[in-house]
Short mmCIF file of C-alpha atoms and ligand atoms in Angstrom, two decimals:
data_model
loop_
_atom_site.label_atom_id
_atom_site.label_comp_id
_atom_site.label_asym_id
_atom_site.label_seq_id
_atom_site.Cartn_x
_atom_site.Cartn_y
_atom_site.Cartn_z
CA MET A 1 0.00 0.00 0.00
CA SER A 2 1.72 3.18 -1.19
CA GLY A 3 -0.73 6.01 -1.02
CA ILE A 4 0.46 9.59 -0.87
CA ALA A 5 -1.72 12.30 0.62
CA LEU A 6 -1.15 16.04 0.55
CA LYS A 7 -3.25 18.08 2.95
CA ASN A 8 -3.28 21.84 2.56
CA VAL A 9 0.34 21.76 1.48
CA CYS A 10 1.87 25.19 0.90
CA LYS A 11 5.24 26.39 -0.27
CA MET A 12 6.19 29.94 0.42
CA TYR A 13 9.37 31.57 -0.81
CA ASP A 14 10.86 34.67 0.77
CA GLY A 15 8.10 34.70 3.38
CA ALA A 16 5.69 36.31 0.94
CA HIS A 17 5.28 34.53 -2.35
CA TYR A 18 3.27 31.32 -2.53
CA ALA A 19 4.67 28.91 -5.12
CA VAL A 20 2.10 26.32 -4.03
CA LYS A 21 -1.05 27.08 -2.08
CA ASP A 22 -3.37 24.69 -0.22
CA PHE A 23 -2.55 21.69 -2.33
CA ASN A 24 -4.94 18.85 -1.48
CA LEU A 25 -4.72 15.48 -3.13
CA GLU A 26 -5.03 11.83 -2.22
CA ILE A 27 -2.99 9.65 -4.51
CA GLN A 28 -4.07 6.02 -4.35
CA ASP A 29 -1.72 3.08 -4.44
CA LYS A 30 -0.70 2.25 -8.05
CA GLU A 31 -2.20 5.42 -9.44
CA PHE A 32 -0.47 7.31 -12.25
CA VAL A 33 -1.04 10.95 -11.41
CA ILE A 34 0.03 13.76 -13.71
CA PHE A 35 0.67 17.37 -12.73
CA VAL A 36 0.18 19.77 -15.63
CA GLY A 37 0.04 23.52 -15.91
CA PRO A 38 1.92 26.47 -17.38
CA SER A 39 5.54 27.23 -16.58
CA GLY A 40 6.01 28.44 -13.02
CA CYS A 41 2.67 27.11 -11.69
CA GLY A 42 4.34 25.00 -8.99
CA LYS A 43 4.50 21.50 -10.48
CA SER A 44 8.17 20.85 -9.73
CA THR A 45 7.93 22.48 -6.33
CA THR A 46 5.08 20.15 -5.35
CA LEU A 47 6.94 17.11 -6.60
CA ARG A 48 10.11 18.18 -4.79
CA MET A 49 8.17 18.62 -1.55
CA ILE A 50 6.89 15.05 -1.91
CA ALA A 51 10.45 13.88 -2.55
CA GLY A 52 11.80 15.79 0.42
CA LEU A 53 14.07 18.00 -1.66
CA GLU A 54 12.09 21.08 -0.72
CA GLU A 55 10.82 21.98 2.72
CA ILE A 56 7.04 22.09 3.18
CA SER A 57 6.07 25.55 4.49
CA ASP A 58 2.67 24.49 5.74
CA GLY A 59 0.32 21.48 5.58
CA GLU A 60 0.87 17.75 5.81
CA LEU A 61 2.43 15.10 3.62
CA TRP A 62 1.43 11.51 4.31
CA ILE A 63 3.10 8.51 2.70
CA ASP A 64 1.72 5.06 3.51
CA GLY A 65 -0.18 6.46 6.43
CA GLU A 66 2.88 8.13 7.96
CA LEU A 67 3.32 11.85 8.39
CA CYS A 68 6.50 12.52 6.41
CA ASN A 69 7.03 16.29 6.48
CA TYR A 70 10.30 15.93 8.36
CA TYR A 71 11.59 12.69 6.85
CA GLU A 72 14.84 12.90 4.90
CA PRO A 73 14.50 12.15 1.17
CA GLY A 74 16.20 8.78 1.67
CA GLU A 75 13.70 7.80 4.37
CA ARG A 76 10.66 8.27 2.18
CA GLY A 77 11.16 5.23 -0.05
CA LEU A 78 10.57 7.16 -3.27
CA SER A 79 12.59 7.29 -6.49
CA MET A 80 12.92 10.42 -8.56
CA VAL A 81 13.63 10.74 -12.30
CA PHE A 82 14.46 14.20 -13.57
CA GLN A 83 14.44 15.88 -16.95
CA ASN A 84 18.23 15.89 -16.95
CA TYR A 85 18.62 12.31 -15.92
CA ALA A 86 21.57 12.19 -13.59
CA LEU A 87 23.77 9.31 -14.73
CA TYR A 88 27.29 8.81 -13.45
CA PRO A 89 29.41 9.58 -16.53
CA ASN A 90 32.39 7.49 -15.43
CA MET A 91 30.40 4.38 -14.78
CA THR A 92 29.06 1.95 -17.35
CA VAL A 93 25.34 1.38 -17.72
CA TYR A 94 25.81 -1.68 -15.52
CA GLY A 95 27.54 0.44 -12.87
CA ASN A 96 24.81 3.05 -13.00
CA LEU A 97 22.09 0.47 -12.56
CA ALA A 98 23.96 -1.33 -9.79
CA TYR A 99 24.97 1.76 -7.84
CA ALA A 100 21.99 2.14 -5.53
CA LEU A 101 22.17 -1.54 -4.62
CA LYS A 102 25.92 -1.48 -4.05
CA ILE A 103 25.69 1.27 -1.48
CA ARG A 104 23.05 -0.79 0.27
CA LYS A 105 25.63 -3.56 0.45
CA ILE A 106 23.47 -6.07 -1.36
CA PRO A 107 25.40 -9.26 -2.35
CA LYS A 108 27.04 -9.13 -5.78
CA LYS A 109 25.14 -12.09 -7.18
CA GLU A 110 21.82 -10.59 -6.24
CA ILE A 111 22.82 -7.25 -7.78
CA ASP A 112 23.82 -9.00 -10.97
CA GLU A 113 20.46 -10.74 -11.24
CA LYS A 114 18.55 -7.54 -10.60
CA VAL A 115 20.58 -5.50 -13.10
CA HIS A 116 19.97 -8.06 -15.82
CA LYS A 117 16.28 -8.27 -15.06
CA VAL A 118 15.80 -4.51 -15.21
CA ALA A 119 17.97 -4.22 -18.32
CA LYS A 120 15.85 -6.86 -19.98
CA THR A 121 12.61 -5.09 -19.12
CA LEU A 122 13.94 -1.85 -20.59
CA GLU A 123 15.68 -3.53 -23.54
CA ILE A 124 19.11 -2.16 -22.70
CA GLU A 125 20.90 -5.46 -22.04
CA HIS A 126 23.18 -4.92 -25.04
CA LEU A 127 24.30 -1.56 -23.62
CA LEU A 128 25.45 -2.68 -20.17
CA ASP A 129 29.16 -2.15 -20.93
CA ARG A 130 28.78 1.32 -22.42
CA ARG A 131 29.26 4.62 -20.68
CA PRO A 132 26.48 7.25 -20.80
CA ALA A 133 28.37 9.37 -23.35
CA ALA A 134 27.99 6.58 -25.87
CA LEU A 135 24.20 6.39 -25.53
CA SER A 136 21.39 8.13 -27.38
CA GLY A 137 18.96 10.35 -25.49
CA GLY A 138 16.33 7.65 -25.32
CA GLN A 139 18.83 5.06 -24.16
CA LYS A 140 20.08 7.36 -21.38
CA GLN A 141 16.49 7.91 -20.39
CA ARG A 142 15.95 4.19 -20.08
CA VAL A 143 19.04 3.79 -17.93
CA ALA A 144 17.83 6.59 -15.67
CA ILE A 145 14.44 4.92 -15.36
CA GLY A 146 16.20 1.59 -14.79
CA SER A 147 18.23 2.96 -11.92
CA ALA A 148 15.02 4.27 -10.38
CA ILE A 149 13.15 0.98 -10.83
CA ILE A 150 15.90 -1.20 -9.42
CA ARG A 151 15.48 0.32 -5.97
CA LYS A 152 11.89 -0.95 -5.84
CA PRO A 153 10.54 2.35 -4.56
CA LYS A 154 7.10 2.82 -3.05
CA ALA A 155 6.50 5.40 -5.75
CA PHE A 156 8.22 7.07 -8.68
CA LEU A 157 8.36 10.81 -8.93
CA MET A 158 9.15 11.99 -12.44
CA ASP A 159 9.74 15.59 -13.49
CA GLU A 160 9.41 15.99 -17.25
CA PRO A 161 11.45 12.86 -17.88
CA LEU A 162 10.86 12.87 -21.62
CA SER A 163 11.27 16.52 -22.43
CA ASN A 164 14.81 16.20 -23.79
CA LEU A 165 13.81 13.65 -26.39
CA ASP A 166 12.73 14.27 -29.97
CA ALA A 167 9.06 13.86 -30.86
CA LYS A 168 9.31 10.32 -32.17
CA LEU A 169 11.35 9.00 -29.28
CA ARG A 170 9.06 10.74 -26.85
CA ALA A 171 6.06 8.99 -28.31
CA GLN A 172 7.89 5.66 -28.11
CA MET A 173 9.03 6.19 -24.51
CA ARG A 174 5.54 7.31 -23.58
CA ILE A 175 4.13 3.97 -24.66
CA GLU A 176 6.91 2.17 -22.83
CA LEU A 177 6.26 4.12 -19.65
CA ALA A 178 2.61 3.12 -19.81
CA LYS A 179 3.59 -0.53 -20.23
CA LEU A 180 6.12 -0.27 -17.44
CA HIS A 181 3.57 1.19 -15.09
CA LYS A 182 1.27 -1.77 -15.77
CA GLU A 183 4.07 -4.23 -15.17
CA LEU A 184 5.51 -2.69 -12.04
CA GLU A 185 2.20 -1.75 -10.47
CA THR A 186 3.79 1.17 -8.67
CA THR A 187 2.44 4.61 -7.86
CA VAL A 188 3.73 7.28 -10.24
CA VAL A 189 3.58 11.05 -9.84
CA TYR A 190 4.59 12.66 -13.09
CA VAL A 191 5.12 16.27 -14.13
CA THR A 192 4.76 17.33 -17.74
CA HIS A 193 3.97 20.23 -20.05
CA ASP A 194 2.90 17.77 -22.70
CA GLN A 195 -0.83 17.45 -23.34
CA THR A 196 -0.53 14.07 -24.97
CA GLU A 197 1.52 12.63 -22.12
CA ALA A 198 -1.01 13.98 -19.64
CA MET A 199 -4.01 12.61 -21.52
CA THR A 200 -2.56 9.20 -22.32
CA LEU A 201 -0.46 8.27 -19.28
CA GLY A 202 -2.43 9.58 -16.36
CA SER A 203 -5.14 7.77 -14.48
CA ARG A 204 -5.70 11.24 -13.07
CA ILE A 205 -4.63 14.71 -14.18
CA VAL A 206 -4.06 17.54 -11.74
CA VAL A 207 -4.26 20.89 -13.53
CA MET A 208 -2.45 23.69 -11.70
CA LYS A 209 -2.33 27.44 -12.12
CA ASP A 210 -0.41 29.94 -9.97
CA GLY A 211 0.27 27.32 -7.31
CA VAL A 212 -3.39 26.34 -6.98
CA VAL A 213 -5.06 23.11 -8.11
CA GLN A 214 -7.80 23.93 -10.61
CA GLN A 215 -9.10 20.41 -11.19
CA ALA A 216 -8.01 16.87 -10.36
CA ASP A 217 -9.84 14.26 -12.34
CA THR A 218 -9.60 11.54 -14.99
CA PRO A 219 -8.27 12.74 -18.36
CA GLN A 220 -11.68 12.23 -19.90
CA ASN A 221 -13.52 14.26 -17.29
CA VAL A 222 -10.97 17.06 -17.41
CA TYR A 223 -11.39 17.19 -21.18
CA ASN A 224 -15.17 16.83 -21.35
CA SER A 225 -16.08 18.68 -18.22
CA PRO A 226 -13.44 21.28 -17.34
CA SER A 227 -14.13 23.05 -14.05
CA ASN A 228 -13.34 26.52 -15.35
CA LEU A 229 -12.19 28.66 -18.25
CA PHE A 230 -8.51 28.10 -17.50
CA VAL A 231 -8.72 24.30 -17.54
CA ALA A 232 -10.92 24.42 -20.64
CA GLY A 233 -8.35 26.51 -22.48
CA PHE A 234 -5.30 24.66 -21.19
CA ILE A 235 -6.31 21.08 -21.96
CA GLY A 236 -6.82 20.28 -25.64
CA SER A 237 -4.93 21.16 -28.79
CA PRO A 238 -5.90 23.21 -30.69
CA SER A 239 -7.54 24.87 -27.70
CA MET A 240 -11.22 25.22 -27.06
CA ASN A 241 -12.68 28.24 -28.89
CA PHE A 242 -14.12 31.00 -26.74
CA LEU A 243 -16.74 33.56 -27.76
CA GLU A 244 -18.47 36.23 -25.75
CA ALA A 245 -22.20 35.75 -26.02
CA TRP A 246 -25.35 37.33 -24.58
CA VAL A 247 -27.99 35.20 -22.91
CA SER A 248 -31.64 35.76 -23.66
CA VAL A 249 -34.93 33.84 -23.62
CA GLU A 250 -37.10 33.60 -26.71
CA ASP A 251 -40.35 31.68 -27.01
CA GLY A 252 -39.41 29.84 -23.87
CA ARG A 253 -36.04 28.71 -25.22
CA THR A 254 -32.64 29.81 -23.92
CA VAL A 255 -30.64 31.48 -26.63
CA LEU A 256 -27.06 32.67 -26.81
CA TYR A 257 -26.08 35.46 -29.16
CA PRO A 258 -22.38 35.26 -30.00
CA GLY A 259 -21.15 38.82 -30.50
CA GLY A 260 -24.48 40.38 -29.46
CA SER A 261 -28.07 40.22 -30.71
CA GLU A 262 -27.44 42.83 -33.41
CA LEU A 263 -25.50 40.21 -35.36
CA GLY A 264 -28.60 38.05 -35.22
CA LYS A 265 -26.65 34.81 -34.86
CA LYS A 266 -28.36 32.45 -32.46
CA VAL A 267 -27.38 29.33 -30.62
CA TYR A 268 -30.17 27.59 -28.71
CA LEU A 269 -29.54 25.68 -25.51
CA ASP A 270 -32.34 23.31 -24.59
CA GLY A 271 -33.12 21.01 -21.69
CA GLU A 272 -31.46 21.23 -18.29
CA ARG A 273 -28.49 23.10 -19.65
CA GLY A 274 -30.66 25.80 -21.14
CA GLU A 275 -32.60 26.04 -17.89
CA LEU A 276 -29.43 26.49 -15.86
CA VAL A 277 -28.00 29.19 -18.12
CA ARG A 278 -31.31 31.05 -18.15
CA GLN A 279 -31.59 30.97 -14.35
CA LYS A 280 -28.10 32.21 -13.71
CA GLU A 281 -27.25 34.42 -16.62
CA ASN A 282 -30.37 35.74 -18.36
CA GLY A 283 -29.62 39.18 -19.80
CA LYS A 284 -25.92 38.81 -19.05
CA LYS A 285 -22.83 38.22 -21.07
CA VAL A 286 -21.15 34.79 -20.78
CA ILE A 287 -18.29 33.00 -22.44
CA LEU A 288 -19.34 30.27 -24.81
CA GLY A 289 -16.76 27.52 -25.27
CA ILE A 290 -16.71 25.01 -28.11
CA ARG A 291 -13.99 22.53 -29.02
CA PRO A 292 -12.67 22.45 -32.62
CA GLU A 293 -14.06 18.94 -33.15
CA ASP A 294 -17.58 20.00 -32.12
CA ILE A 295 -18.03 22.40 -35.03
CA TYR A 296 -19.40 21.21 -38.38
CA GLU A 297 -20.48 22.33 -41.80
CA TYR A 298 -24.18 22.38 -42.66
CA GLU A 299 -24.62 18.92 -44.11
CA GLU A 300 -23.07 17.16 -41.16
CA ALA A 301 -24.95 19.39 -38.76
CA VAL A 302 -28.20 18.29 -40.42
CA GLU A 303 -27.14 14.66 -40.33
CA LYS A 304 -26.28 14.87 -36.65
CA GLY A 305 -29.55 16.65 -35.97
CA PHE A 306 -28.50 19.98 -34.51
CA ALA A 307 -28.61 22.29 -37.54
CA GLN A 308 -31.92 23.71 -36.33
CA ASN A 309 -30.45 24.59 -32.89
CA CYS A 310 -27.90 26.93 -34.27
CA GLN A 311 -27.61 29.49 -37.01
CA GLY A 312 -24.57 29.10 -39.17
CA LEU A 313 -21.69 31.44 -38.49
CA GLU A 314 -20.06 32.57 -41.69
CA GLU A 315 -16.31 32.86 -41.27
CA THR A 316 -13.27 33.39 -43.48
CA VAL A 317 -10.51 30.80 -43.30
CA VAL A 318 -7.16 32.44 -42.46
CA THR A 319 -5.03 29.30 -42.21
CA ARG A 320 -5.49 25.74 -43.37
CA GLU A 321 -3.50 22.90 -41.82
CA MET A 322 -3.71 19.55 -43.51
CA LEU A 323 -2.62 16.91 -40.99
CA GLY A 324 -3.39 13.83 -43.03
CA ALA A 325 -6.14 12.30 -40.91
CA GLU A 326 -7.85 15.65 -40.43
CA VAL A 327 -7.78 19.21 -41.63
CA ILE A 328 -7.75 22.13 -39.21
CA LEU A 329 -9.14 25.43 -40.43
CA TYR A 330 -8.46 28.62 -38.51
CA TYR A 331 -10.68 31.70 -38.61
CA GLU A 332 -10.83 34.91 -36.67
CA SER A 333 -13.72 36.01 -34.54
CA GLN A 334 -13.94 38.56 -31.73
CA GLU A 335 -10.24 39.29 -32.20
CA ARG A 336 -9.18 35.74 -31.47
CA THR A 337 -8.12 32.88 -33.66
CA HIS A 338 -10.54 29.96 -33.62
CA ALA A 339 -10.03 26.45 -34.92
CA VAL A 340 -12.31 23.88 -36.47
CA ARG A 341 -11.33 20.27 -37.03
CA LEU A 342 -12.87 18.76 -40.15
CA SER A 343 -12.46 15.66 -42.26
CA PRO A 344 -9.48 15.79 -44.63
CA GLU A 345 -11.83 15.76 -47.63
CA ASN A 346 -12.83 19.30 -46.83
CA GLN A 347 -11.44 21.49 -49.59
CA THR A 348 -12.04 24.97 -48.14
CA GLN A 349 -8.88 26.97 -48.82
CA THR A 350 -7.29 29.98 -47.12
CA GLY A 351 -9.24 33.15 -47.93
CA GLU A 352 -12.48 31.27 -48.66
CA LYS A 353 -15.66 31.51 -46.63
CA ILE A 354 -17.16 28.67 -44.64
CA THR A 355 -20.42 28.43 -42.67
CA LEU A 356 -20.07 26.66 -39.35
CA TYR A 357 -22.53 25.07 -36.93
CA PHE A 358 -21.90 24.26 -33.28
CA ASP A 359 -22.97 20.97 -31.79
CA THR A 360 -25.12 22.61 -29.14
CA GLU A 361 -24.93 19.59 -26.81
CA LYS A 362 -21.17 20.13 -26.63
CA ILE A 363 -21.20 23.83 -25.83
CA HIS A 364 -19.69 24.95 -22.52
CA VAL A 365 -20.83 28.14 -20.82
CA PHE A 366 -18.56 30.06 -18.45
CA ASP A 367 -19.55 32.82 -16.08
CA MET A 368 -17.88 36.06 -17.10
CA GLU A 369 -16.75 36.97 -13.59
CA THR A 370 -15.94 33.72 -11.81
CA GLU A 371 -14.86 31.99 -15.03
CA GLU A 372 -16.50 28.83 -13.71
CA ASN A 373 -18.08 26.31 -16.03
CA LEU A 374 -21.83 26.46 -15.39
CA PHE A 375 -22.23 22.81 -16.36
CA TYR A 376 -19.48 21.49 -14.10
CA ARG A 377 -20.70 19.47 -11.17
CA GLU A 378 -18.11 18.05 -8.86
CA ASP A 379 -20.42 15.39 -7.45
CA VAL A 380 -20.89 13.81 -10.88
CA GLN A 381 -17.16 13.62 -11.40
CA ALA A 382 -16.19 11.33 -8.57
N1 ATP B 401 14.27 28.63 -4.80
C1 ATP B 401 13.29 29.45 -5.15
N2 ATP B 401 13.18 30.69 -4.63
C2 ATP B 401 12.17 31.52 -4.96
N3 ATP B 401 11.19 31.19 -5.83
C3 ATP B 401 11.23 29.97 -6.39
C4 ATP B 401 12.27 29.03 -6.09
N4 ATP B 401 12.05 27.90 -6.80
C5 ATP B 401 10.93 28.13 -7.52
N5 ATP B 401 10.43 29.36 -7.28
C6 ATP B 401 9.19 29.94 -7.85
O1 ATP B 401 8.12 29.11 -7.54
C7 ATP B 401 7.18 29.04 -8.60
C8 ATP B 401 6.92 27.60 -9.01
O2 ATP B 401 8.10 27.04 -9.59
P1 ATP B 401 8.16 25.56 -10.15
O3 ATP B 401 9.55 25.27 -10.49
O4 ATP B 401 7.48 24.65 -9.20
O5 ATP B 401 7.28 25.69 -11.47
P2 ATP B 401 6.93 24.58 -12.57
O6 ATP B 401 5.45 24.47 -12.60
O7 ATP B 401 7.70 23.35 -12.32
O8 ATP B 401 7.40 25.31 -13.91
P3 ATP B 401 8.13 24.70 -15.22
O9 ATP B 401 7.03 24.13 -16.04
O10 ATP B 401 8.71 25.92 -15.85
O11 ATP B 401 9.15 23.71 -14.78
C9 ATP B 401 7.77 29.89 -9.71
O12 ATP B 401 7.16 31.15 -9.67
C10 ATP B 401 9.23 29.98 -9.35
O13 ATP B 401 9.80 31.18 -9.83
MG1 MG B 402 9.27 22.37 -13.37
#
């Protein structure tokens, strides 16, 4: 059982500036938890506090049911893998893998067995005699992970371990990390900037901003039901599109006017969602959010049955990105660039006009002041 719990954990620098504020999270045994957020939001600081490399200013850190605030890093039973994987340059791969066991005075034969087992798992057996300088980035990364695994830690803490690798190698290592996590059945806490890593590796994603947790949930819930405007804009690539819209009620239906009623463009919100928006925001301005994949051209909108819920917005394509499996068209609206993800057969070119329809079931509505997602309900998430 290797659960990690953070209770109101804070990190303050210089007695004034909070790098991390009231961080609350219960990490279950064997969970793969990802910290994401913009640069400087406190991801590394939080991870380093768990590792014991950074003092906790306030709050409690529990590992395996023990209060660990004042435990030395070595007493916590955790293994850390950094972005700049620290390998000993003068030792061979074998020496690097064996090091942690040697200093624990484990018998040579046992070390030898363990090194070979780990090397086999990571497919680096043929590299055991080489020194780090003679390895590729991905190979070094594997050795670093190997030397973390071999200690059989209660949990792995990883800070952007793949960020020095090129895109292809990253993708490959990502898949291997996922496999490894399954095999080892160990708790992992993992920091990344990378959307794809966050979405694919994590059993849970913790989105941070300015030292504060914005949402901690499964990748799917964070994507489909972001708690607020920040999370909605941060998770997903291209980002969710945002439009200011006015809320009104017409013939008993809730209607949003992107850009104001004078433009005459309408988006209807029916059912419970419409009811909620009408109760809270009637007559007010809100932020309408729609993901690039939830926007369609007329024919598909008719096919999917929502063309009548939404008037088409006529836009001019400013950029066209053909990605093979899909085409992304960019247009400008309300002084922002918006994206729509369409099938690669779509032939609309830069400079041409296109009429777009929102899947009204997929629209998010954010309060202008609190920036909270009106449709987010924490109780449904758990
Ligand atoms: N030793 C320090 N003294 C003062 N401030 C610090 C110190 N270390 C970090 N900070 C500040 O704490 C905040 C959080 O830093 P942290 O390294 O945790 O961010 P991060 O989310 O890991 O960012 P990145 O994605 O760039 O690695 C930042 O504002 C940073 O400037
Ligand atoms: Mg960092």
